[in-house]
PDB file of C-alpha atoms in Angstrom:
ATOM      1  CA  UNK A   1      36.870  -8.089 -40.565  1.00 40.00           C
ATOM      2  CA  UNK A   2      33.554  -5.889 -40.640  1.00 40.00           C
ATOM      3  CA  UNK A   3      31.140  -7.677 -42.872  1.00 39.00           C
ATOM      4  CA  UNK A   4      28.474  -6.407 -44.907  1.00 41.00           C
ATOM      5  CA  UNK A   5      24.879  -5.921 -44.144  1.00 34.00           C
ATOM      6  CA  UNK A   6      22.652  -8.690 -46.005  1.00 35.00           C
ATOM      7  CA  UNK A   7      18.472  -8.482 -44.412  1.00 34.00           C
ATOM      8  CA  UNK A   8      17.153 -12.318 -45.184  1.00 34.00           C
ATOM      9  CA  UNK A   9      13.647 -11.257 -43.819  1.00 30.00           C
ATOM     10  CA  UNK A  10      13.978  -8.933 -46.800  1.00 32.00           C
ATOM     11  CA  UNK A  11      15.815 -10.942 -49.520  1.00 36.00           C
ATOM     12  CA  UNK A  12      13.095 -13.740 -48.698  1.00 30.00           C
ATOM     13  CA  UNK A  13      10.476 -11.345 -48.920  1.00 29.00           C
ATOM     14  CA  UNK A  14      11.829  -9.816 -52.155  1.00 31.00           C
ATOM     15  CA  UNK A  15      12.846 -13.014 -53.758  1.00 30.00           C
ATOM     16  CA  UNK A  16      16.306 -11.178 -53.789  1.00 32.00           C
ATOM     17  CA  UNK A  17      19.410 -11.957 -54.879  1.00 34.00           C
ATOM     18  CA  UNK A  18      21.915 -12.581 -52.594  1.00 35.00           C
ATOM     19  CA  UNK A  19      25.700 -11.493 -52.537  1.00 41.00           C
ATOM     20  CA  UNK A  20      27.910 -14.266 -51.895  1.00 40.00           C
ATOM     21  CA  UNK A  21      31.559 -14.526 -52.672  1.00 38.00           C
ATOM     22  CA  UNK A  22      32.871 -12.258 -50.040  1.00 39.00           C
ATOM     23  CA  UNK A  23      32.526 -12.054 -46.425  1.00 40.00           C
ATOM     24  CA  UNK A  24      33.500  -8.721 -45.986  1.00 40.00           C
ATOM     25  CA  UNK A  25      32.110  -5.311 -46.223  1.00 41.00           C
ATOM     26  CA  UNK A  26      31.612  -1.520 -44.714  1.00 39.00           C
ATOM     27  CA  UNK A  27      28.657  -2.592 -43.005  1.00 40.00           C
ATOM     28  CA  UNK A  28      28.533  -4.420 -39.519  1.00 36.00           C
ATOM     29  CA  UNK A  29      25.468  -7.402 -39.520  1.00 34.00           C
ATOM     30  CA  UNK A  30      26.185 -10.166 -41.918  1.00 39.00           C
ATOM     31  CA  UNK A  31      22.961 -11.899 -43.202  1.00 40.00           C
ATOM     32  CA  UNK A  32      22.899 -14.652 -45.708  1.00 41.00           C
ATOM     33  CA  UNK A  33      19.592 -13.552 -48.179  1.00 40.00           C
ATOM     34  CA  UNK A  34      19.947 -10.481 -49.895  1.00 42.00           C
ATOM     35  CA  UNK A  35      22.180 -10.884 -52.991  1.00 41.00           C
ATOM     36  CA  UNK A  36      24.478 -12.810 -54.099  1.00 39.00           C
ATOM     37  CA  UNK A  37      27.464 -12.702 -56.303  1.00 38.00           C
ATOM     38  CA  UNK A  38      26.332 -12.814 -60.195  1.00 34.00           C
ATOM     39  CA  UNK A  39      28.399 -12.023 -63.450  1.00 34.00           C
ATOM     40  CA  UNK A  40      27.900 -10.802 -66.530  1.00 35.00           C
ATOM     41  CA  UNK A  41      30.210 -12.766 -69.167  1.00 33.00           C
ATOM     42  CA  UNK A  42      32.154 -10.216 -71.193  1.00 35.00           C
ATOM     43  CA  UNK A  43      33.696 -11.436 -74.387  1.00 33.00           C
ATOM     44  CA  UNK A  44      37.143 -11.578 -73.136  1.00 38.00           C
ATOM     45  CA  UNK A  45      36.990 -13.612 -69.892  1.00 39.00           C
ATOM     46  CA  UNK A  46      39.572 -15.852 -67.694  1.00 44.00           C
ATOM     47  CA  UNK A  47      38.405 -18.902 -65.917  1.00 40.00           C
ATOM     48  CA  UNK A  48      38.230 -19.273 -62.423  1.00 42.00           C
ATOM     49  CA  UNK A  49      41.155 -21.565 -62.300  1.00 39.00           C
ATOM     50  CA  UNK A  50      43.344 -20.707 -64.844  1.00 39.00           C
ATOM     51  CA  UNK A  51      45.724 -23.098 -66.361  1.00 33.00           C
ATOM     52  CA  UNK A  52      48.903 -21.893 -64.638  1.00 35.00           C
ATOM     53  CA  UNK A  53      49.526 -20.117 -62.068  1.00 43.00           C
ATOM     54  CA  UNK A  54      52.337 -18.862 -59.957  1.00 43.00           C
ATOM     55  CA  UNK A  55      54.044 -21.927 -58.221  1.00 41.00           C
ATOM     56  CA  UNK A  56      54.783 -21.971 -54.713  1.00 51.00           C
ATOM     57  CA  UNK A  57      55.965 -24.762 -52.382  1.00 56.00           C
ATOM     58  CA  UNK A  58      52.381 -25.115 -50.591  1.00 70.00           C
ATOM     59  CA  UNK A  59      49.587 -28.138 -51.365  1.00 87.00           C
ATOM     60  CA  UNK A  60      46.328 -26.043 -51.963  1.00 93.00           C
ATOM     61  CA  UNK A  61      43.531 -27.933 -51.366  1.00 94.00           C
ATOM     62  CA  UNK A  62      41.347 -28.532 -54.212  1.00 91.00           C
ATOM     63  CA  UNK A  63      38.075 -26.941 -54.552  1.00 94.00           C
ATOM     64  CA  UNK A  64      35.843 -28.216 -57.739  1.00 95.00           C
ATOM     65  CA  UNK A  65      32.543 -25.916 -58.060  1.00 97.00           C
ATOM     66  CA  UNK A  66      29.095 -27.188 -58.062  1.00 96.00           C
ATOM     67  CA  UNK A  67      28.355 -27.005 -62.312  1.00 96.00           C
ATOM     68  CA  UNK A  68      25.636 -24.747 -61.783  1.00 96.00           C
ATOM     69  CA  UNK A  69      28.326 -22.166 -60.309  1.00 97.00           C
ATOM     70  CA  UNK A  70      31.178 -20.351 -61.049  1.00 97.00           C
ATOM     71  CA  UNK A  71      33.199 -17.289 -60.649  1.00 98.00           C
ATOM     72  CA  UNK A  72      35.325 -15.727 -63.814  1.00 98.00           C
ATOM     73  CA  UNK A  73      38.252 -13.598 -63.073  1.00 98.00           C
ATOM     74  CA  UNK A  74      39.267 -10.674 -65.739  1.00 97.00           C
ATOM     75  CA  UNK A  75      42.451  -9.184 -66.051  1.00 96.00           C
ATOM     76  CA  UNK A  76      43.860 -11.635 -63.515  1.00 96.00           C
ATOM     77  CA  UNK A  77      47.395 -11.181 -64.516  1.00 95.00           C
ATOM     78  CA  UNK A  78      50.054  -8.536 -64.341  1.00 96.00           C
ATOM     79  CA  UNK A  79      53.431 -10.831 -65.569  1.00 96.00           C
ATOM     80  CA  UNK A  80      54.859  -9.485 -62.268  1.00 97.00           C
ATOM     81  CA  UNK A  81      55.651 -12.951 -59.849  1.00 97.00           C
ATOM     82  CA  UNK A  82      54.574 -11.647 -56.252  1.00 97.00           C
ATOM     83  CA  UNK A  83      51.940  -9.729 -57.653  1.00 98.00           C
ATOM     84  CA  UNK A  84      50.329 -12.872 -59.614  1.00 98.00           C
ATOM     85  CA  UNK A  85      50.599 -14.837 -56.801  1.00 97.00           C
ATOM     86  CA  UNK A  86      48.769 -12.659 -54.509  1.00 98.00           C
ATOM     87  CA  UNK A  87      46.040 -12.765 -57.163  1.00 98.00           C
ATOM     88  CA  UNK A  88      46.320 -16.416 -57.550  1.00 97.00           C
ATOM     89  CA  UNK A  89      45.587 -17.336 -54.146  1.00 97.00           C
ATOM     90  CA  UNK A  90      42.767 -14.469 -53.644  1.00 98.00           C
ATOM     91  CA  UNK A  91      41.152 -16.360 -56.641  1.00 97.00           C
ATOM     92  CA  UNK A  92      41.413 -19.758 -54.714  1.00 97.00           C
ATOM     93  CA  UNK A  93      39.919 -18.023 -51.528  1.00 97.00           C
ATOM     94  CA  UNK A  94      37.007 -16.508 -53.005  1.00 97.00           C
ATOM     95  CA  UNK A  95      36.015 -19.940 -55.256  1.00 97.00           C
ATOM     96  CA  UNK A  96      36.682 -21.580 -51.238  1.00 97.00           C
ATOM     97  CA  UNK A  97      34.349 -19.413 -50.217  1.00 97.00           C
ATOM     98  CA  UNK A  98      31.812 -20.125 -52.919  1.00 96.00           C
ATOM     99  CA  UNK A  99      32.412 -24.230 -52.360  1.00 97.00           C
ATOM    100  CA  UNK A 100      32.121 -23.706 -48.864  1.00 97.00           C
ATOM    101  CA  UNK A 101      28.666 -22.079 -49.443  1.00 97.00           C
ATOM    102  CA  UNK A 102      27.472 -24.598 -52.102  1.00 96.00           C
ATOM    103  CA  UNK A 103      28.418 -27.229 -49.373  1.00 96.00           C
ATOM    104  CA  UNK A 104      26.729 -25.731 -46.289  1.00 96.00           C
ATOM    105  CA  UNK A 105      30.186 -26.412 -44.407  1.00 96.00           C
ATOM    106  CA  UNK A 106      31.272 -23.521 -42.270  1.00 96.00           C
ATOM    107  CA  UNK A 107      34.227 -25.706 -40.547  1.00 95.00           C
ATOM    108  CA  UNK A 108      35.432 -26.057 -44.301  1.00 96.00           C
ATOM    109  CA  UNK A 109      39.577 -26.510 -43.929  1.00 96.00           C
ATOM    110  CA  UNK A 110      39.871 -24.056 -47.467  1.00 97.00           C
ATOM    111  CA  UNK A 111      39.161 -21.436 -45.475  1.00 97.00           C
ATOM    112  CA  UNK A 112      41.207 -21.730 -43.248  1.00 96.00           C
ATOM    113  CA  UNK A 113      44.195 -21.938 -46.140  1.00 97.00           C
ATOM    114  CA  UNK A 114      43.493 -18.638 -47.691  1.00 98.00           C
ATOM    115  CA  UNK A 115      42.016 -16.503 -44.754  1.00 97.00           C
ATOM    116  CA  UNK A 116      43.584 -16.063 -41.049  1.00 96.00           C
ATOM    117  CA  UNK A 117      42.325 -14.208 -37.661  1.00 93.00           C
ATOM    118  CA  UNK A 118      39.160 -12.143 -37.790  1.00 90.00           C
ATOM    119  CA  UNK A 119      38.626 -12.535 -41.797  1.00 93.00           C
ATOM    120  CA  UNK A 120      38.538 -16.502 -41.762  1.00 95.00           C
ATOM    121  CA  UNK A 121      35.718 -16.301 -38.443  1.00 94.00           C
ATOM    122  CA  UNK A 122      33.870 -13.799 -40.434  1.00 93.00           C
ATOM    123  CA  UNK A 123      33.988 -15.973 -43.390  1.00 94.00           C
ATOM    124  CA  UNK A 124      32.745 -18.756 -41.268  1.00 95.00           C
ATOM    125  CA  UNK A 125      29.950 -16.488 -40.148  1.00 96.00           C
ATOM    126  CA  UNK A 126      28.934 -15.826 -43.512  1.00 93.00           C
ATOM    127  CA  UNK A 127      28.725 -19.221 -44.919  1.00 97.00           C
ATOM    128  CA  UNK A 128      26.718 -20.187 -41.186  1.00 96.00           C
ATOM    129  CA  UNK A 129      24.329 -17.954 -42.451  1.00 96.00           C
ATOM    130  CA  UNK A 130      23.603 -19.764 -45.541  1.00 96.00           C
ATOM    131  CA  UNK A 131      22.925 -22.926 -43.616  1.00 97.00           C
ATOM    132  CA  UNK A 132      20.497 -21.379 -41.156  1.00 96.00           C
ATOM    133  CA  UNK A 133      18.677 -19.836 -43.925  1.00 96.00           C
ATOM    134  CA  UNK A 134      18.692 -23.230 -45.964  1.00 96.00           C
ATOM    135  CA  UNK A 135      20.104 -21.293 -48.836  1.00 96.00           C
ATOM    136  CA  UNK A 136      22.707 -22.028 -51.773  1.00 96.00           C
ATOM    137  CA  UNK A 137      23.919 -20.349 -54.385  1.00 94.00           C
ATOM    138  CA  UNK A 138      23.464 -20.886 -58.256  1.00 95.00           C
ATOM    139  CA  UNK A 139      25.043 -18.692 -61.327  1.00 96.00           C
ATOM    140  CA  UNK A 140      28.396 -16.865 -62.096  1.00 96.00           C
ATOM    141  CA  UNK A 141      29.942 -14.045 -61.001  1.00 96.00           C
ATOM    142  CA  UNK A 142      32.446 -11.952 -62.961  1.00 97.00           C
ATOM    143  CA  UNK A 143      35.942 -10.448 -61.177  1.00 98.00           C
ATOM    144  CA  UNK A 144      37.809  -7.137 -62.926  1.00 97.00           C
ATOM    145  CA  UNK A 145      40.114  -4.299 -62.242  1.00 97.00           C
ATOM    146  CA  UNK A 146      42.243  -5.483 -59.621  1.00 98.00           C
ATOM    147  CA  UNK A 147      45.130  -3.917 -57.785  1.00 98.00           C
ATOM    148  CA  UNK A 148      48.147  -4.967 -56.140  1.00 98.00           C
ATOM    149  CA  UNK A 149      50.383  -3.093 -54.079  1.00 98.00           C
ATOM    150  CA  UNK A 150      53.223  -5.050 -52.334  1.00 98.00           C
ATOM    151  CA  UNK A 151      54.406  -2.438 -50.069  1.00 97.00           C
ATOM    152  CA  UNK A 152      56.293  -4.883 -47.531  1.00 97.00           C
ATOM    153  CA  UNK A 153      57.808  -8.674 -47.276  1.00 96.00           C
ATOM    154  CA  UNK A 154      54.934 -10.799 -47.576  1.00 97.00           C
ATOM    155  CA  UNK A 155      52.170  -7.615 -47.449  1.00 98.00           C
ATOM    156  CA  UNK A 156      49.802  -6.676 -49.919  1.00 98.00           C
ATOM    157  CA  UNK A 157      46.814  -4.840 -50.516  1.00 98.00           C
ATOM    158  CA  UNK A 158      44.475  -5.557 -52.983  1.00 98.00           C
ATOM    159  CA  UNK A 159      41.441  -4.104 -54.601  1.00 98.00           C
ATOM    160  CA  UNK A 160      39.225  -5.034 -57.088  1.00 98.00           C
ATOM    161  CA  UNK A 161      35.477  -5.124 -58.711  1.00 97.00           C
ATOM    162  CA  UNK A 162      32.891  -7.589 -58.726  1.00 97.00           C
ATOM    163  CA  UNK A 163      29.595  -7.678 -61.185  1.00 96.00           C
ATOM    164  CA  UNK A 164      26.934  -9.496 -59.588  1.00 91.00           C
ATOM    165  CA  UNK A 165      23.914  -9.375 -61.870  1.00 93.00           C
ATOM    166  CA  UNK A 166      24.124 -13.351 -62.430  1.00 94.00           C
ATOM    167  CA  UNK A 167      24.284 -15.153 -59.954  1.00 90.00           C
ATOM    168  CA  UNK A 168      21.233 -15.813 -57.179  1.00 93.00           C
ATOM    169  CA  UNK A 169      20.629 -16.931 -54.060  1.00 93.00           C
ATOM    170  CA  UNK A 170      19.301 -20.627 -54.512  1.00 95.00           C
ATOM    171  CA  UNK A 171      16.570 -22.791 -52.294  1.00 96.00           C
ATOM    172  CA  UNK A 172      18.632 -25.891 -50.903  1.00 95.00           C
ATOM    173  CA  UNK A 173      15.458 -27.576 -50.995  1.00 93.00           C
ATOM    174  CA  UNK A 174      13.982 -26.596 -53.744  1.00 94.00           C
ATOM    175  CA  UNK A 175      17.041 -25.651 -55.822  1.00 93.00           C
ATOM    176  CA  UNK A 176      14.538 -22.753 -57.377  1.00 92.00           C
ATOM    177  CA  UNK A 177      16.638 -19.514 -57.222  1.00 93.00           C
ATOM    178  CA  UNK A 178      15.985 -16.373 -56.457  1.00 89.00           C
ATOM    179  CA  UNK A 179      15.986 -13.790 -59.272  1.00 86.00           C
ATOM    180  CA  UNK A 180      16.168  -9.765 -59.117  1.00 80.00           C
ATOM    181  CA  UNK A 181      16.798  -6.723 -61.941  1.00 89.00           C
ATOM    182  CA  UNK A 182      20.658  -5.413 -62.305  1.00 92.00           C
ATOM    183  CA  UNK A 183      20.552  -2.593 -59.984  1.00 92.00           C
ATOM    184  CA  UNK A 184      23.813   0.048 -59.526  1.00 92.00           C
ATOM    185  CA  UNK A 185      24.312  -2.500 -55.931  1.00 91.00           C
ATOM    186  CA  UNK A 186      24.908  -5.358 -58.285  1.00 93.00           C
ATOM    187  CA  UNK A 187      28.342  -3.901 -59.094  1.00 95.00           C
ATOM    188  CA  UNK A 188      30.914  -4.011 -55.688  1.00 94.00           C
ATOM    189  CA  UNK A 189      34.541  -2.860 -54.717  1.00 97.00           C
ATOM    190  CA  UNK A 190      36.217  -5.287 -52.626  1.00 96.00           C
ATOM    191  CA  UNK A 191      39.924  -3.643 -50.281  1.00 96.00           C
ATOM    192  CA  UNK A 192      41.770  -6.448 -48.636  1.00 96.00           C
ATOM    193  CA  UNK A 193      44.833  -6.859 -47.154  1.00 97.00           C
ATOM    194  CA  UNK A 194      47.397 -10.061 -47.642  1.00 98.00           C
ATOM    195  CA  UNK A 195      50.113 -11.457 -45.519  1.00 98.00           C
ATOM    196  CA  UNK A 196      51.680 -14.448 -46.472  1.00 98.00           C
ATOM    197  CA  UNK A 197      52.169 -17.094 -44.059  1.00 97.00           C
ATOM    198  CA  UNK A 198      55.530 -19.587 -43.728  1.00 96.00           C
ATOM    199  CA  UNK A 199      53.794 -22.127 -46.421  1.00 95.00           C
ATOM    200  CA  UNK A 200      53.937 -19.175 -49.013  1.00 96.00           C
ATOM    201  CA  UNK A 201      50.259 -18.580 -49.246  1.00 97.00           C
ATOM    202  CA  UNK A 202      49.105 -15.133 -49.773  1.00 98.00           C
ATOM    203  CA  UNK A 203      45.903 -15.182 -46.991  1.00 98.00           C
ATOM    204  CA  UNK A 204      43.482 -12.708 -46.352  1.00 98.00           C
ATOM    205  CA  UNK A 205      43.717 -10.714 -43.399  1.00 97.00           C
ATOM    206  CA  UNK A 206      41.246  -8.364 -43.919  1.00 96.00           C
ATOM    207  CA  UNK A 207      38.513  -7.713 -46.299  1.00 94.00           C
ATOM    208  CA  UNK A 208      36.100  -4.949 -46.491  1.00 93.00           C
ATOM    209  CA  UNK A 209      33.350  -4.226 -49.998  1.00 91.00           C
ATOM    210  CA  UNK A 210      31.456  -1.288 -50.693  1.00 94.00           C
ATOM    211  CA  UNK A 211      27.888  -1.665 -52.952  1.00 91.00           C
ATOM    212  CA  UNK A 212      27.287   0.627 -56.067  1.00 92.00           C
ATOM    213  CA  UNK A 213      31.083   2.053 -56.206  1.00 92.00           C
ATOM    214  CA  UNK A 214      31.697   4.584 -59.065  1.00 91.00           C
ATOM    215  CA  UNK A 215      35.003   2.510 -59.611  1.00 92.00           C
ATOM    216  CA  UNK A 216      32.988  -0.892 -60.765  1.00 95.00           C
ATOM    217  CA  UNK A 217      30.273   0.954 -62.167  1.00 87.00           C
ATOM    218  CA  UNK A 218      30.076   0.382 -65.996  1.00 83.00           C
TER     219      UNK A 218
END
């Protein structure tokens, strides 16, 4: 998984936010202090963890969100089975992500649910980064326009958009966070790829983000 580019030197420097909820990205060093995932709250929202989802016959772990944090997920539903469940378990693994963060816990078992080979050691990288930088996260992030495309037996791709004007990076000691302006980079497009495993669970293989995409932009 080739993760994106994130300066700390800078984002410290800066007082920058810093994007958090994915691990992956066009960009090859990962560093845990430039910006992190924000939302902006439209009108018409879905929670995080909706109230149903697709069943399946595997025990997700739960994941309950620091209150100061949360990610909202638009448009989150397409009434087709396979396709809802991919969505429903990329929604778990990017709030894992997020608790794993929050927690300082790289060696947290979530992510090792919902991602598999090079995506769930990048996503260990990314959260490592956090804790050497003695950062957190505080603040929402919103989650729109995705697309599934279930072109095999248990394969998927999926893209979608993240806003991430508002949400920061956050001082684990301090717990002051780390505000910047809504910038064209605030807005993301995130291209995975699923595979689900023998337990039914739609995991990440892959996951790659671009910064400032026409596609996200408003």
């Amino acid at each position: 998984m080739k993760r994106r580019s994130l300066p700390v030197a800078a984002a410290l420097a800066a007082a920058a936010v810093l994007l958090l909820t994915a691990c992956g990205s066009s960009d090859d060093a990962s560093k845990a202090n430039d910006e992190i995932a924000g939302a902006d709250a439209g009108s018409e929202q879905e929670s995080a963890t909706p109230a149903t989802r697709p069943s399946d016959t595997a025990q997700h772990p739960k994941v309950t969100l620091p209150k100061d944090v949360a990610n909202v997920f638009e448009g989150w539903k397409t009434g087709d089975a396979t396709k809802d469940a991919v969505l429903a378990d990329t929604s778990r693994r990017v709030d894992a992500l997020t608790y794993a963060i929050t927690q300082a816990e790289p060696d947290e078992p979530a992510l090792g649910f919902y991602y598999k080979g090079d995506a769930l050691l990048g996503a260990a990288d990314w959260v490592q980064e956090f804790v050497k930088a003695k950062k957190s996260m505080t603040g929402e992030t919103r989650y729109f326009k995705p697309t599934v495309d279930v072109y095999a037996d248990g394969k998927a791709t999926l893209t979608y958009c993240s806003f991430e004007g508002k949400a920061f990076v956050k001082d684990r000691k301090t717990g002051e966070a780390e505000k910047t302006p809504v910038t064209d980079d605030s807005y993301l497009l995130y291209s995975t790829r699923m595979e689900k495993n023998e337990k039914g669970v739609w995991q990440t293989a892959v996951l790659n983000s671009e910064r400032g995409n026409d596609t996200c932009a408003p």
